[in-house]
Amino acid sequence: MSRRRRGRDVNGILVIDKPQGVTSNAVLQQVKRLYGAAKAGHTGSLDPLATGVLPLCFGEATKFSQLMLDSDKSYVARGRLGIVTDSGDSDGNVMAEKPLPEGLDQAALEAVLPRFRGDIEQVPSMYSALKHKGRPLYEYAREGIEIERPARPVTIHELTLLAFDGENFDIAVTCSKGTYIRSLVEDIGEALDCGAHVTQLRRTKAAGFDLDQALDVAELEARREAGESLDPLLVPVDAALTEFPKILLQDAQIVSILNGQPVKMTGHPPGWVRLYGGDQFLGLGEQLPDDRVAPRRLVKQA
């Protein structure tokens, strides 16, 4: 007997403004329940302390969640100098308190930032979701176990000092995937020889979506209770893929692509491309060096 699928088919992306104090997975499950969706996932978790842009993928959109996870992201963060915590943020336990350098001012703080711009290496936090032997590092950290973590290359595209009051500093960061803002703030504190930890963190952009497009979960709850359909709030699947070139296929090419066969196509450099039949998004293909486009991730057609 086949297992009955729970939930309905929902396809698209919903951009949530994640509230503080809850996990990204808790938000995902809450919104999935509101939609009664059979399949949903998020595109990279935010710490409970963090707020901001959290794109959720439903149905066919989950096929592209890894590409969204790989995108650059932007944050605004506040760091507190002179206090080091085990988690790198204010949710952790204080491990050390150090005096701030004498005469530390905005110019002195600004002077250390260039070393963290561009291509750098960063040691991930023990409180990250990176896995070691199948378990996330934060589980080891909660058990008091320290795992050796090699430094990883990341790119800080932009790092701007927004404010400094002598103790707390605000920065705006745009960075590559895999960048840990907690580690960045800790490293800035280390460069000043006084340590630091994150007290506020807000993601302002992810997968091409920004805060202007983000919805509150409470607003979704209110609309649902009022009997409104939430489906019109969903963003089309291809809205997160606009960085890839668009290719419009002819009828015969559409048939070949949907049957899993490459088609002859020139004029695009090798890499991912968006495939369309008229206004209908078919999925992602790959432009090959031999002037063919091969289907890679197709969406189910109605």
Coordinates of C-alpha atoms in Angstrom, one line a residue:
M1 CA 0.0 0.0 0.0
S2 CA 1.4 3.4 -1.0
R3 CA 2.0 5.9 1.8
R4 CA -0.5 8.8 1.7
R5 CA 1.2 12.1 1.2
R6 CA 0.4 14.7 3.9
G7 CA -0.3 18.2 2.9
R8 CA -1.1 19.9 -0.4
D9 CA 1.1 20.9 -3.4
V10 CA 2.4 24.4 -2.8
N11 CA 5.0 25.8 -5.2
G12 CA 7.0 29.0 -4.8
I13 CA 9.1 31.1 -2.4
L14 CA 8.0 33.0 0.7
V15 CA 10.4 35.6 2.1
I16 CA 10.0 35.8 5.9
D17 CA 11.4 38.4 8.3
K18 CA 12.6 35.9 11.0
P19 CA 11.9 37.1 14.5
Q20 CA 14.4 36.9 17.3
G21 CA 14.5 34.1 19.8
V22 CA 13.4 31.2 17.5
T23 CA 15.2 28.8 15.2
S24 CA 14.9 29.0 11.5
N25 CA 13.4 25.5 11.5
A26 CA 10.7 26.5 14.0
V27 CA 9.7 29.3 11.6
L28 CA 9.7 27.0 8.7
Q29 CA 7.5 24.5 10.4
Q30 CA 5.1 27.2 11.5
V31 CA 4.7 28.6 8.0
K32 CA 4.5 25.2 6.5
R33 CA 1.6 24.4 8.8
L34 CA -0.1 27.7 7.8
Y35 CA 0.1 26.7 4.2
G36 CA -0.8 23.1 4.8
A37 CA 2.2 22.4 2.5
A38 CA 3.5 18.9 1.7
K39 CA 7.0 20.0 1.1
A40 CA 9.1 23.0 2.3
G41 CA 12.6 23.9 3.3
H42 CA 14.7 27.0 4.1
T43 CA 17.8 28.3 2.4
G44 CA 20.3 28.5 5.2
S45 CA 19.5 28.9 8.9
L46 CA 19.8 32.0 11.0
D47 CA 20.8 31.8 14.7
P48 CA 18.0 32.3 17.2
L49 CA 19.6 35.7 18.1
A50 CA 19.4 36.8 14.5
T51 CA 16.5 38.4 12.6
G52 CA 15.8 39.2 9.0
V53 CA 15.5 37.8 5.5
L54 CA 14.8 34.0 5.5
P55 CA 13.5 32.7 2.1
L56 CA 11.4 29.6 2.5
C57 CA 11.0 27.2 -0.5
F58 CA 7.8 25.3 -1.2
G59 CA 7.4 22.3 -3.5
E60 CA 9.3 22.7 -6.8
A61 CA 11.2 25.6 -5.4
T62 CA 13.1 23.2 -3.0
K63 CA 15.0 21.9 -6.1
F64 CA 16.8 25.3 -6.2
S65 CA 17.4 25.8 -2.4
Q66 CA 21.1 24.9 -2.6
L67 CA 21.7 27.5 -5.3
M68 CA 20.0 30.1 -3.1
L69 CA 22.1 29.0 -0.1
D70 CA 25.2 29.6 -2.2
S71 CA 24.3 33.2 -2.9
D72 CA 25.9 36.2 -1.4
K73 CA 24.2 37.7 1.7
S74 CA 24.1 41.0 3.5
Y75 CA 23.9 41.8 7.3
V76 CA 23.9 44.6 9.8
A77 CA 25.5 43.5 13.1
R78 CA 26.3 45.1 16.4
G79 CA 29.4 44.0 18.3
R80 CA 30.3 44.5 21.9
L81 CA 34.0 45.0 22.6
G82 CA 35.8 43.8 25.7
I83 CA 33.6 40.7 26.4
V84 CA 34.2 37.2 24.9
T85 CA 31.5 34.5 25.0
D86 CA 31.8 30.8 24.1
S87 CA 29.2 31.1 21.3
G88 CA 30.5 34.4 19.9
D89 CA 27.1 36.1 20.6
S90 CA 25.1 37.3 23.6
D91 CA 23.3 34.0 23.9
G92 CA 26.5 32.4 25.1
N93 CA 28.4 32.3 28.4
V94 CA 30.9 34.9 29.2
M95 CA 34.4 33.4 28.9
A96 CA 36.6 36.5 29.4
E97 CA 36.4 40.3 30.0
K98 CA 39.2 42.5 28.8
P99 CA 39.9 46.2 29.0
L100 CA 39.5 48.2 25.8
P101 CA 42.7 49.7 24.4
E102 CA 43.5 53.1 25.8
G103 CA 42.3 55.9 23.4
L104 CA 40.3 53.5 21.2
D105 CA 38.2 55.6 18.9
Q106 CA 36.3 55.3 15.6
A107 CA 39.5 55.9 13.6
A108 CA 41.4 53.2 15.4
L109 CA 38.5 50.7 14.9
E110 CA 38.2 51.7 11.2
A111 CA 42.0 51.1 10.8
V112 CA 41.7 47.3 11.5
L113 CA 38.8 46.7 9.1
P114 CA 40.8 46.6 5.8
R115 CA 42.4 43.3 6.9
F116 CA 38.9 41.7 6.9
R117 CA 37.9 42.9 3.4
G118 CA 38.2 40.8 0.3
D119 CA 39.3 37.2 0.3
I120 CA 40.1 36.0 3.8
E121 CA 40.3 32.8 5.8
Q122 CA 37.9 32.3 8.7
V123 CA 37.7 29.6 11.4
P124 CA 34.0 28.6 11.8
S125 CA 32.5 28.9 15.3
M126 CA 32.0 25.8 17.4
Y127 CA 28.4 27.0 17.6
S128 CA 27.9 26.7 13.8
A129 CA 25.7 24.1 12.0
L130 CA 28.7 22.7 10.2
K131 CA 28.9 18.9 10.7
H132 CA 31.6 16.7 12.1
K133 CA 31.0 12.9 11.7
G134 CA 27.4 13.6 10.9
R135 CA 26.7 15.9 13.9
P136 CA 26.5 19.7 13.9
L137 CA 29.3 21.4 15.7
Y138 CA 26.9 23.2 18.1
E139 CA 25.9 19.8 19.6
Y140 CA 29.6 19.1 20.5
A141 CA 29.9 22.6 21.8
R142 CA 26.9 22.1 24.2
E143 CA 28.6 19.0 25.5
G144 CA 31.8 20.9 26.1
I145 CA 33.7 19.2 23.3
E146 CA 36.0 21.2 21.2
I147 CA 36.5 20.0 17.6
E148 CA 39.5 21.2 15.5
R149 CA 38.2 23.4 12.7
P150 CA 40.4 24.3 9.7
A151 CA 40.2 27.8 8.4
R152 CA 38.0 28.2 5.3
P153 CA 38.2 30.8 2.5
V154 CA 35.4 33.3 2.4
T155 CA 35.0 36.7 0.7
I156 CA 33.9 39.9 2.4
H157 CA 32.7 42.1 -0.5
E158 CA 31.8 45.0 1.7
L159 CA 32.5 45.9 5.3
T160 CA 31.4 49.3 6.5
L161 CA 31.6 50.8 10.0
L162 CA 28.2 52.4 10.7
A163 CA 28.6 53.6 14.3
F164 CA 30.9 53.3 17.3
D165 CA 30.1 54.6 20.8
G166 CA 33.3 53.6 22.5
E167 CA 32.1 50.1 23.5
N168 CA 29.6 48.9 20.8
F169 CA 30.1 49.1 17.1
D170 CA 27.7 48.6 14.2
I171 CA 28.9 47.2 10.8
A172 CA 27.2 46.4 7.5
V173 CA 28.6 43.3 5.7
T174 CA 28.0 41.8 2.3
C175 CA 29.7 38.4 2.1
S176 CA 30.0 35.1 0.3
K177 CA 28.4 31.9 1.4
G178 CA 29.9 30.2 4.4
T179 CA 30.8 33.5 6.2
Y180 CA 30.1 33.6 9.9
I181 CA 29.4 37.1 11.2
R182 CA 30.0 36.0 14.7
S183 CA 33.5 34.9 13.8
L184 CA 34.1 38.2 11.9
V185 CA 33.1 40.2 15.0
E186 CA 35.2 38.0 17.2
D187 CA 38.2 38.5 14.9
I188 CA 37.7 42.3 14.9
G189 CA 37.8 42.2 18.7
E190 CA 40.9 40.0 18.6
A191 CA 42.6 42.4 16.2
L192 CA 42.0 45.1 18.8
D193 CA 43.3 42.8 21.6
C194 CA 40.1 43.1 23.6
G195 CA 37.8 40.5 22.2
A196 CA 34.2 41.0 21.1
H197 CA 30.9 39.3 20.6
V198 CA 27.7 39.9 18.6
T199 CA 24.7 41.4 20.4
Q200 CA 22.5 42.1 17.4
L201 CA 22.4 40.5 14.0
R202 CA 20.0 41.2 11.1
R203 CA 20.2 39.7 7.7
T204 CA 19.1 42.4 5.2
K205 CA 19.5 40.4 1.9
A206 CA 19.7 36.8 0.8
A207 CA 19.1 35.0 -2.5
G208 CA 18.4 38.4 -4.1
F209 CA 15.6 39.2 -1.7
D210 CA 15.7 42.1 0.8
L211 CA 13.8 43.2 3.8
D212 CA 11.2 45.2 1.7
Q213 CA 10.0 41.8 0.5
A214 CA 10.0 40.1 3.8
L215 CA 6.8 39.2 5.7
D216 CA 6.1 38.8 9.4
V217 CA 4.9 35.4 10.6
A218 CA 2.4 37.2 12.8
E219 CA 0.9 38.9 9.7
L220 CA 0.6 35.5 8.1
E221 CA -1.2 34.1 11.2
A222 CA -3.6 37.1 11.2
R223 CA -4.4 36.7 7.5
R224 CA -5.0 33.0 7.9
E225 CA -7.3 33.5 10.9
A226 CA -9.2 36.1 8.8
G227 CA -9.8 33.4 6.2
E228 CA -7.5 34.9 3.6
S229 CA -5.6 32.7 1.2
L230 CA -1.8 33.0 1.7
D231 CA -1.0 31.6 -1.8
P232 CA -0.9 35.1 -3.5
L233 CA 2.0 36.0 -1.2
L234 CA 4.3 33.4 -2.8
V235 CA 7.0 34.5 -5.2
P236 CA 7.6 32.5 -8.4
V237 CA 10.3 30.0 -8.3
D238 CA 12.5 31.7 -10.9
A239 CA 12.5 35.0 -8.9
A240 CA 15.6 33.8 -7.0
L241 CA 17.4 32.8 -10.1
T242 CA 17.6 36.0 -12.1
E243 CA 21.5 36.0 -11.9
F244 CA 21.5 33.3 -14.6
P245 CA 21.0 34.1 -18.3
K246 CA 17.5 33.5 -19.7
I247 CA 17.0 31.3 -22.8
L248 CA 13.7 31.1 -24.7
L249 CA 13.2 27.7 -26.3
Q250 CA 11.3 26.9 -29.4
D251 CA 8.6 24.2 -29.4
A252 CA 10.9 21.3 -30.6
Q253 CA 13.6 22.3 -28.1
I254 CA 11.0 22.4 -25.3
V255 CA 10.1 18.8 -26.1
S256 CA 13.7 17.7 -26.1
I257 CA 14.5 19.5 -22.9
L258 CA 11.5 18.1 -21.0
N259 CA 12.6 14.6 -22.2
G260 CA 16.0 15.1 -20.7
Q261 CA 17.8 15.7 -24.0
P262 CA 20.3 18.5 -24.6
V263 CA 19.6 21.0 -27.5
K264 CA 21.8 23.0 -29.8
M265 CA 22.3 26.5 -28.4
T266 CA 24.9 29.2 -28.8
G267 CA 25.6 32.7 -27.6
H268 CA 26.0 32.0 -23.8
P269 CA 29.1 31.3 -21.8
P270 CA 29.3 27.9 -20.0
G271 CA 27.3 27.7 -16.8
W272 CA 23.7 27.7 -15.5
V273 CA 20.9 29.2 -17.6
R274 CA 17.2 29.7 -17.0
L275 CA 15.0 27.8 -19.5
Y276 CA 11.6 29.1 -20.7
G277 CA 8.9 28.1 -23.1
G278 CA 7.1 31.3 -23.7
D279 CA 6.4 32.8 -20.3
Q280 CA 6.6 29.3 -18.6
F281 CA 9.7 28.7 -16.5
L282 CA 10.9 25.2 -17.3
G283 CA 13.9 25.0 -14.9
L284 CA 17.6 25.4 -15.0
G285 CA 19.9 24.0 -17.7
E286 CA 23.7 24.1 -18.2
Q287 CA 25.3 25.8 -21.2
L288 CA 28.0 23.3 -22.3
P289 CA 31.3 24.2 -24.0
D290 CA 30.1 22.3 -27.1
D291 CA 27.3 24.7 -27.9
R292 CA 24.6 22.6 -26.3
V293 CA 22.3 23.3 -23.4
A294 CA 21.5 20.3 -21.2
P295 CA 18.6 20.2 -18.7
R296 CA 19.7 20.0 -15.1
R297 CA 16.8 20.9 -12.7
L298 CA 13.4 21.0 -14.3
V299 CA 10.2 22.0 -12.5
K300 CA 7.1 19.9 -12.8
Q301 CA 4.8 21.3 -15.5
A302 CA 1.1 21.7 -14.8

